[in-house]
Backbone as CSV, one residue per row, in Angstrom:
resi,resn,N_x,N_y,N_z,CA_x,CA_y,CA_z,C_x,C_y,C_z
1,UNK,0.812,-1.192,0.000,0.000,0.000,0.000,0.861,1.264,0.000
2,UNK,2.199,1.148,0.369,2.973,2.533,0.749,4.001,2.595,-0.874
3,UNK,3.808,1.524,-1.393,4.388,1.605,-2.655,3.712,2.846,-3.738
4,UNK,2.369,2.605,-3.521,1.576,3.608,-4.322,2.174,4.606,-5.048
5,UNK,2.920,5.569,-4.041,3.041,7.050,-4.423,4.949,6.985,-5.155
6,UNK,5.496,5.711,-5.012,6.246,4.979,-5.775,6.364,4.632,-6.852
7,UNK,5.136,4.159,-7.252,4.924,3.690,-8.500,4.650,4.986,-8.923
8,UNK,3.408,6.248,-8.834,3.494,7.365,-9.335,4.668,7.766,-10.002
9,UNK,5.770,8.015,-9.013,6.950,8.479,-9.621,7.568,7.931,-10.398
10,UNK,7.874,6.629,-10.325,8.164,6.156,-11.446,7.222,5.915,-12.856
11,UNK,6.228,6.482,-12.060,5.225,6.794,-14.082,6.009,7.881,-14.494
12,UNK,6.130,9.075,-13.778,6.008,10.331,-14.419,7.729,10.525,-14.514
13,UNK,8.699,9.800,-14.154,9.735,9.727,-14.252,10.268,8.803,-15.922
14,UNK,9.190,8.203,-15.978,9.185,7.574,-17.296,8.918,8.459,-18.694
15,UNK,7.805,9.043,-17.911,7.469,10.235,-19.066,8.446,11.248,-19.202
16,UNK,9.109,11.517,-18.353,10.233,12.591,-18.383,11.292,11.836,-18.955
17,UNK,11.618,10.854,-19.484,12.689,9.952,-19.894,12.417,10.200,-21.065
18,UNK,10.962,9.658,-21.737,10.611,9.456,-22.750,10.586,11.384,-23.560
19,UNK,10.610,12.404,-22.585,10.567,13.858,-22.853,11.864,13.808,-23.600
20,UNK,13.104,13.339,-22.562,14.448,13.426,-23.029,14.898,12.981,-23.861
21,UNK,14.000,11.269,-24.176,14.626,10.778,-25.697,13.906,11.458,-26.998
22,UNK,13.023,12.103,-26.760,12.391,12.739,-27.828,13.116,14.285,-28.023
23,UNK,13.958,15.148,-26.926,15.299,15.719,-27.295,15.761,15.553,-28.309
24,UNK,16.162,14.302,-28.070,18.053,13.969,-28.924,17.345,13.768,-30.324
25,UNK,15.974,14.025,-30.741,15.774,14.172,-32.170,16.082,15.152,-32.765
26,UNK,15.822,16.040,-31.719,16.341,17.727,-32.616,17.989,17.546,-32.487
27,UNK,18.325,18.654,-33.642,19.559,19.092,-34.111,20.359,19.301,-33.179
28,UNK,21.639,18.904,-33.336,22.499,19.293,-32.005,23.038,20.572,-32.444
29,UNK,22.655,21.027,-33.288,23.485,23.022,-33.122,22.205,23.460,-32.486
30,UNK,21.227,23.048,-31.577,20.229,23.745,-31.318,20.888,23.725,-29.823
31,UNK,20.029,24.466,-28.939,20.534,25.119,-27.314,19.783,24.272,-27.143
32,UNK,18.703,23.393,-27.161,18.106,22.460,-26.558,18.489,21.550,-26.417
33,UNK,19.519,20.874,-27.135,20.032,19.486,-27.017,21.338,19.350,-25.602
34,UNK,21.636,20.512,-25.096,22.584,20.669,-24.090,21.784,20.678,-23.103
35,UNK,20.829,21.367,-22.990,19.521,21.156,-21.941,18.762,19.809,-21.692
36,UNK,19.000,19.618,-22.530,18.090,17.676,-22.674,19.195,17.068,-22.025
37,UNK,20.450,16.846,-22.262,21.478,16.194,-22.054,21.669,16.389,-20.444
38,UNK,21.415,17.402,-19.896,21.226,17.404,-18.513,20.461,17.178,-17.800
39,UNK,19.395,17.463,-18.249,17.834,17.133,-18.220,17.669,15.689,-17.652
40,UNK,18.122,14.961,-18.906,18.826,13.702,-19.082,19.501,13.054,-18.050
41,UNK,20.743,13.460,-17.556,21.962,13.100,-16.588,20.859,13.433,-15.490
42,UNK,19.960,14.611,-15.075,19.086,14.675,-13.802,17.988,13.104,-13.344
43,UNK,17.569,13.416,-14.304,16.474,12.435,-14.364,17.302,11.102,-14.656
44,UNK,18.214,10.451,-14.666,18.956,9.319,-14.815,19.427,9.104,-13.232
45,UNK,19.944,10.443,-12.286,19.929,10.392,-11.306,18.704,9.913,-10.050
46,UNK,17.833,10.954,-10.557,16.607,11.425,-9.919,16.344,9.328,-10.291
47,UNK,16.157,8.564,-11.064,15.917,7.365,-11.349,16.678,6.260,-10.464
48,UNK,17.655,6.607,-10.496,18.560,5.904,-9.447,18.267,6.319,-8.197
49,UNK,18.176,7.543,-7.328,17.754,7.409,-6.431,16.181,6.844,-6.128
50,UNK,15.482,6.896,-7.076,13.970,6.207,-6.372,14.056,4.788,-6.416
51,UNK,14.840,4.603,-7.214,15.373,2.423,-7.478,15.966,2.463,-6.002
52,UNK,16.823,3.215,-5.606,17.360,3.051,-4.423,16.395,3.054,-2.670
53,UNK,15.824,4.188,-3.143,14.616,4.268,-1.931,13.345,3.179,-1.983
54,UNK,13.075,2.566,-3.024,12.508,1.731,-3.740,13.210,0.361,-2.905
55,UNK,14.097,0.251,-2.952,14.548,-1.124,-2.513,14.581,-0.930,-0.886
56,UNK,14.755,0.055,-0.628,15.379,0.803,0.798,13.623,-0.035,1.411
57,UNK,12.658,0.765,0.425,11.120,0.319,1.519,10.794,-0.945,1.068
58,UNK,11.280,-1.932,0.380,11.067,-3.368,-0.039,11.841,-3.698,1.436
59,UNK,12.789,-3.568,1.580,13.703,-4.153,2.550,13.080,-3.856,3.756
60,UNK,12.458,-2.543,3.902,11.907,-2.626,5.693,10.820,-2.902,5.410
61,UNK,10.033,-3.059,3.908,8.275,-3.927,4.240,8.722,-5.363,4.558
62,UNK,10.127,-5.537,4.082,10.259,-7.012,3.965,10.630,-7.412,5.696
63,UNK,11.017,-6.780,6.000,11.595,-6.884,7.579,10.550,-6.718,8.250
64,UNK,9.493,-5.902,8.077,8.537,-5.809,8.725,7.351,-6.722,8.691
65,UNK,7.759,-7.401,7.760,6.663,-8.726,7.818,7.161,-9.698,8.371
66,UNK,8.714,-9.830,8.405,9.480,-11.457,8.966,8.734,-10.853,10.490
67,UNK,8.993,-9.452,10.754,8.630,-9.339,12.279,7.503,-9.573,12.831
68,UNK,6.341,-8.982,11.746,5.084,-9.253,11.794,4.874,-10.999,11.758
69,UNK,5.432,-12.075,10.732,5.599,-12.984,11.163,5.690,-14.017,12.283
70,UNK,6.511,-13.394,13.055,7.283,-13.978,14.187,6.335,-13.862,15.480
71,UNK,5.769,-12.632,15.499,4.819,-11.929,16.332,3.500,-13.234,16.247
72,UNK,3.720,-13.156,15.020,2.059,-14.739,14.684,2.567,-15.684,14.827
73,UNK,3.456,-15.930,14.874,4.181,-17.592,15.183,3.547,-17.153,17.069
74,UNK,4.636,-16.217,17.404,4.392,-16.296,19.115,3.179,-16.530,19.627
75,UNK,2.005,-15.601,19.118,0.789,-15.450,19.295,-0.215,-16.872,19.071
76,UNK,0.104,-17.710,17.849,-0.339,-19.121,17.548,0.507,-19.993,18.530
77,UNK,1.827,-19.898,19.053,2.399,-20.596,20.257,1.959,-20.400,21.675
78,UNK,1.418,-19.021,21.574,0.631,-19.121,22.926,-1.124,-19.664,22.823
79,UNK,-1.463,-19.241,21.912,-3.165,-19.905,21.738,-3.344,-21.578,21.715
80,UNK,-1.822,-22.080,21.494,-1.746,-23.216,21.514,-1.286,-23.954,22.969
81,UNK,-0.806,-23.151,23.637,-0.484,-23.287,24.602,-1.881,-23.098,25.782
82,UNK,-2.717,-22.250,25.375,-3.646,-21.872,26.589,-5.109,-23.169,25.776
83,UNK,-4.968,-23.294,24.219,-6.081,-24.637,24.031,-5.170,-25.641,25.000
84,UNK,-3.912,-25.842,24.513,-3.381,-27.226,25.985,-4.047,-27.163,26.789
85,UNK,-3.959,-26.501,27.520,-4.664,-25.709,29.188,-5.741,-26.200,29.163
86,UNK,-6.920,-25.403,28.596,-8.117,-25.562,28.099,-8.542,-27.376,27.899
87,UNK,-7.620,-27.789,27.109,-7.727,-29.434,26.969,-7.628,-29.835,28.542
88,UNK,-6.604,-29.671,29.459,-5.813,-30.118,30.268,-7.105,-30.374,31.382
89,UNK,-7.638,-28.902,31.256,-8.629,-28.631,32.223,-9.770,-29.495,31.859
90,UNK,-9.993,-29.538,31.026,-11.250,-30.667,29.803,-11.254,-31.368,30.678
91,UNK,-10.100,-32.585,30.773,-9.666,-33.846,31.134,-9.696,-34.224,32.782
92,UNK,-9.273,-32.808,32.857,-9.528,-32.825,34.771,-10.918,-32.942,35.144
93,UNK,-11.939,-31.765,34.599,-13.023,-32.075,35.035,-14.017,-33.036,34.544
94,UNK,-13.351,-33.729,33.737,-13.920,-34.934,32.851,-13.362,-36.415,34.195
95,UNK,-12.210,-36.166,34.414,-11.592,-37.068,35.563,-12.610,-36.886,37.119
96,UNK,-12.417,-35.632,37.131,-13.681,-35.617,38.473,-14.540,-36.107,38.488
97,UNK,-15.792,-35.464,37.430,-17.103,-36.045,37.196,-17.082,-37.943,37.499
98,UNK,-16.429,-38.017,36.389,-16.126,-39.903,36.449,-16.183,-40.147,37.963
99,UNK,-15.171,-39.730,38.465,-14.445,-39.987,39.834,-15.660,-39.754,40.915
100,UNK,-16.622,-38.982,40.767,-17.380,-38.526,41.607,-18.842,-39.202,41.516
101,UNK,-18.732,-39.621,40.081,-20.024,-40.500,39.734,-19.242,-42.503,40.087
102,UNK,-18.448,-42.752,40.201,-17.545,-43.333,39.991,-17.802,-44.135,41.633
103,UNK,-17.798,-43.447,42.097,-17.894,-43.276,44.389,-19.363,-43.372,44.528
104,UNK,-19.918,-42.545,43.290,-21.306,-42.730,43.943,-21.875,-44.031,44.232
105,UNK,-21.622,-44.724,42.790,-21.871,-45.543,42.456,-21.458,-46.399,43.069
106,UNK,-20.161,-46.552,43.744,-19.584,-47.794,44.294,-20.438,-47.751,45.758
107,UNK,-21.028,-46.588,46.353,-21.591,-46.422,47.880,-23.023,-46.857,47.308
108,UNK,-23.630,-46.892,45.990,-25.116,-47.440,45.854,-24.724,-49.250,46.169
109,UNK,-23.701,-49.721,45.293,-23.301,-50.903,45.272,-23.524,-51.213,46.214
110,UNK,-22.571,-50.516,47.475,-22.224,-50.830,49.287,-23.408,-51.537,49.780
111,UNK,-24.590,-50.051,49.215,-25.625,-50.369,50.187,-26.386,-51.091,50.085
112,UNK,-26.897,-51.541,48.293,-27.698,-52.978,47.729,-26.601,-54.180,48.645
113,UNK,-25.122,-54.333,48.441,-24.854,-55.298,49.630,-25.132,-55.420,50.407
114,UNK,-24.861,-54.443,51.453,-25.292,-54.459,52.870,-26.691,-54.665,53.206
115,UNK,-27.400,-53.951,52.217,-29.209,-55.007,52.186,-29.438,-56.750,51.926
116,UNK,-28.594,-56.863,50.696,-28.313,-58.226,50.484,-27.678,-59.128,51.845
117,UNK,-27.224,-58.776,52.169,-26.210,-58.935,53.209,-26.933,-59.474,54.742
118,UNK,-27.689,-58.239,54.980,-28.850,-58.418,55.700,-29.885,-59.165,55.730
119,UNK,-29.899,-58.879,54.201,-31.931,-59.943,53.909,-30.918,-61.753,54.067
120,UNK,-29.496,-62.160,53.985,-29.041,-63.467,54.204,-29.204,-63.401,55.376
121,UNK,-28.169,-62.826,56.269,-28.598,-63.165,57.705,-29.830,-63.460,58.025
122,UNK,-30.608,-62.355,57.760,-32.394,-63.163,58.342,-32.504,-63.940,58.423
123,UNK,-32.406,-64.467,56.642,-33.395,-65.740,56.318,-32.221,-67.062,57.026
124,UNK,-30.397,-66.572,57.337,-30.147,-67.676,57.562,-30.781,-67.911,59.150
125,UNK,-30.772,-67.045,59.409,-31.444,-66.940,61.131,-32.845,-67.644,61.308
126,UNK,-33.593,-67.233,60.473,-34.979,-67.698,59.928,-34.658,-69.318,59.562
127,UNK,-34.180,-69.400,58.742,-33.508,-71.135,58.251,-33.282,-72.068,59.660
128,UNK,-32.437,-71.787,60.705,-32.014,-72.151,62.056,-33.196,-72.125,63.046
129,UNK,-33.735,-70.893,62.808,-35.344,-71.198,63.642,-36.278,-72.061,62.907
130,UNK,-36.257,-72.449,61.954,-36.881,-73.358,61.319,-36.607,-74.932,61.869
131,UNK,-35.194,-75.234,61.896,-34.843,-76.189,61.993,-34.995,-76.299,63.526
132,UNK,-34.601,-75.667,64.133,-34.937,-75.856,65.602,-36.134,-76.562,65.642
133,UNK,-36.865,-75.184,65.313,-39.370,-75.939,65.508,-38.858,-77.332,65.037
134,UNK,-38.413,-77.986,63.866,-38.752,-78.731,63.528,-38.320,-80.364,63.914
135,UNK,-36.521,-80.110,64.259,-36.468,-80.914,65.747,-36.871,-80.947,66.605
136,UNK,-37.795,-80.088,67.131,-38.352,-80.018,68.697,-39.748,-80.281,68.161
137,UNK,-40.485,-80.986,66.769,-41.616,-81.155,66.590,-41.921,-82.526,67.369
138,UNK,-42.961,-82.863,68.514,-43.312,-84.233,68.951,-43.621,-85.504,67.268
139,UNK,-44.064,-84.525,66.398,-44.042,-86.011,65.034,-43.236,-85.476,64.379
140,UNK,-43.173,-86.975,63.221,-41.778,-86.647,62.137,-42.081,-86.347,61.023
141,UNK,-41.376,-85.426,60.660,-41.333,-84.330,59.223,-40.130,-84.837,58.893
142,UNK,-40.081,-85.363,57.487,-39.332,-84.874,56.612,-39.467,-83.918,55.543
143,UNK,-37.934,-83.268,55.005,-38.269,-82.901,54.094,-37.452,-83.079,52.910
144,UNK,-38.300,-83.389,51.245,-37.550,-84.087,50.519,-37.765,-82.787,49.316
145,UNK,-36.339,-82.990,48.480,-35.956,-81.949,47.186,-36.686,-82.185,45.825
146,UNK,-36.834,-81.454,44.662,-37.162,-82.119,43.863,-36.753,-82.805,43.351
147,UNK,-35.070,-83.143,43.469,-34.649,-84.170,42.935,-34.760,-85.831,43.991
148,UNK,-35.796,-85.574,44.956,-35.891,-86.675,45.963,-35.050,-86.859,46.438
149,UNK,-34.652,-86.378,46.863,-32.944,-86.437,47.775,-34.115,-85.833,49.569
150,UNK,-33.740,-86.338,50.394,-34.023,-86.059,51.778,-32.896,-84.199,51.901
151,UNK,-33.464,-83.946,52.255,-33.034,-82.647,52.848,-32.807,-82.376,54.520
152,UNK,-34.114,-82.896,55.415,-34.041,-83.008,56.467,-34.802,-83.716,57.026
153,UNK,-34.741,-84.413,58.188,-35.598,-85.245,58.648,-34.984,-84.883,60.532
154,UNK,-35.884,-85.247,61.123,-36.221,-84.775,62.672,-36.278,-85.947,63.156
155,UNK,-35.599,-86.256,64.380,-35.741,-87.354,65.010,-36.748,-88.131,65.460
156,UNK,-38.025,-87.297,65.615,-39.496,-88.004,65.601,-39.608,-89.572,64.520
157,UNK,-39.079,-88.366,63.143,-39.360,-89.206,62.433,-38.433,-90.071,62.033
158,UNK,-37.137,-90.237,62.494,-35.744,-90.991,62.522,-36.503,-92.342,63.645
159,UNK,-37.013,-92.365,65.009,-37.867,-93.306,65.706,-38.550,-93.410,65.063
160,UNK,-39.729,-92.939,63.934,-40.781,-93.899,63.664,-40.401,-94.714,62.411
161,UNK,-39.198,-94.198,61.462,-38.664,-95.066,60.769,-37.157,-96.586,61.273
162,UNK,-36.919,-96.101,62.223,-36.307,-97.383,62.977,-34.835,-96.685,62.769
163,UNK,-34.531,-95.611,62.480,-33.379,-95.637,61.842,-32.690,-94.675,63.715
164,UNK,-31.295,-94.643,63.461,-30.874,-94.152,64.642,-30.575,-92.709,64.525
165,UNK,-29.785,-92.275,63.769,-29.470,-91.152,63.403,-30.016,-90.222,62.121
166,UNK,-30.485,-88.897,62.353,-30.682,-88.146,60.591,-29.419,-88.506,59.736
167,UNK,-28.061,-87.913,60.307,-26.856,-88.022,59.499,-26.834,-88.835,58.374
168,UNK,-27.619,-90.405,58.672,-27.683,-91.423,57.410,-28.364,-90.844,56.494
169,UNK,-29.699,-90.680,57.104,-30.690,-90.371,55.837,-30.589,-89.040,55.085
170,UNK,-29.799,-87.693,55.941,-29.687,-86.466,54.888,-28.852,-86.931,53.893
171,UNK,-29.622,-86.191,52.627,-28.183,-86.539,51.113,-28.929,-87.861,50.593
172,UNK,-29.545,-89.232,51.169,-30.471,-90.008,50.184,-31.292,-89.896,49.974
173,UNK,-31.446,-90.698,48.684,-32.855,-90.639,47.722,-34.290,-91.752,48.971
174,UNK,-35.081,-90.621,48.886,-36.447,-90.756,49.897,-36.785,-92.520,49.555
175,UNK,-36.692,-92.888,48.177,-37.101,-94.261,47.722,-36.192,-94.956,47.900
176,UNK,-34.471,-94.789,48.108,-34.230,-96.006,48.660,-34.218,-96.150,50.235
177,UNK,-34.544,-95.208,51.008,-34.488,-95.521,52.621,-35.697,-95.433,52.858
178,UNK,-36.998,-94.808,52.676,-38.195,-94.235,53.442,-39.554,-95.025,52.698
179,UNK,-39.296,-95.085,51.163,-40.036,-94.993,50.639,-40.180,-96.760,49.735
180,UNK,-41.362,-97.599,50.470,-41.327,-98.559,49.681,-41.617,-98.937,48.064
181,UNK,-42.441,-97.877,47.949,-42.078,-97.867,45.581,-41.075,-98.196,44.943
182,UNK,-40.641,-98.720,44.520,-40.023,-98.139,43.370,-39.347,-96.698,42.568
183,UNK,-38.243,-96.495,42.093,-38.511,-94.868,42.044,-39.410,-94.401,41.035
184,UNK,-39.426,-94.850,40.070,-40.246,-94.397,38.697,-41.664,-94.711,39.734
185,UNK,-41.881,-95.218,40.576,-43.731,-94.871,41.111,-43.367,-94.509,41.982
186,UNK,-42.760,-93.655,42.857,-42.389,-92.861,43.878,-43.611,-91.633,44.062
187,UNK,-44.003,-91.649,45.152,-45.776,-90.507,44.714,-44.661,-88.446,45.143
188,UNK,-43.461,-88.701,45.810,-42.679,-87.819,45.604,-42.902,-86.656,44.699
């Protein structure tokens, strides 16, 4: 843009060239051709110095852009530096969240255990009071699986089958100790 008034001069410095070669047509016994001839030597000068100032502002537009350059390198090294950041921070509060949903989750876990946990004890507590009533029943209960396997039997009913101990009969099949059928007619 500062070239502009540059280029001007070198239009009208052209035209004054082209003034001087149109001189040296006239006669040299004329007084004009000594005037052109300097005219000439001016403007040959006057030409050299604007080639010179000419390069002079190429050289500091040119310097002034490596600088301007450098300035955008720095400026893209720091925007790159503060997106890092920006990422860095991303990742952190991306790490929290997780981390925080992460705990929650493991204390919901806790507490479905510790319910789980609880509702076993009961029922094993419940299971043991069961078995108690059912040794301390005056008649005999057994009780058999679906795969006919004895599960438990109470000493009531250990005396009314002749046998001495449960220990034998938990773990066998109801039809070969209890049960006179057959297994395939087992009413089981």
């Amino acid at each position: 843009l500062e070239l502009t008034p540059r280029i001007v001069e070198l239009s009208e410095l052209e035209r004054s060239i082209a003034t001087v070669e149109a001189c040296d047509n006239v006669s040299p016994w004329e007084h004009r051709n000594l005037s052109c001839g300097k005219r000439f030597l001016y403007l040959l000068k006057q030409a050299d110095a604007l080639v010179l100032r000419s390069q002079e502002r190429a050289s500091k537009i040119f310097h002034d852009t490596n600088l301007a350059l450098e300035d955008l390198e720095k400026e893209a090294q720091a925007l790159l530096a503060t997106f890092n950041t920006i990422r860095i921070s991303f990742i952190l509060l991306f790490l929290g969240s997780s981390l925080f949903l992460c705990f929650r989750t493991l204390r919901h876990v806790e507490a479905i255990l510790g319910e789980r946990q609880k509702s076993a004890d009961d029922l094993a507590r419940a299971n043991e009071t069961v078995v108690h009533i059912l040794q301390d029943l005056p008649v005999g209960v057994i009780v058999v699986g679906h795969d006919r396997k004895i599960r438990q039997i109470n000493e009531a009913a250990c005396r009314l089958m002749g046998y001495e101990s449960p220990r034998n009969l938990v773990g066998s099949y109801c039809y070969d100790s209890i049960c006179p059928d057959h297994k395939e007619r087992c009413p089981v």
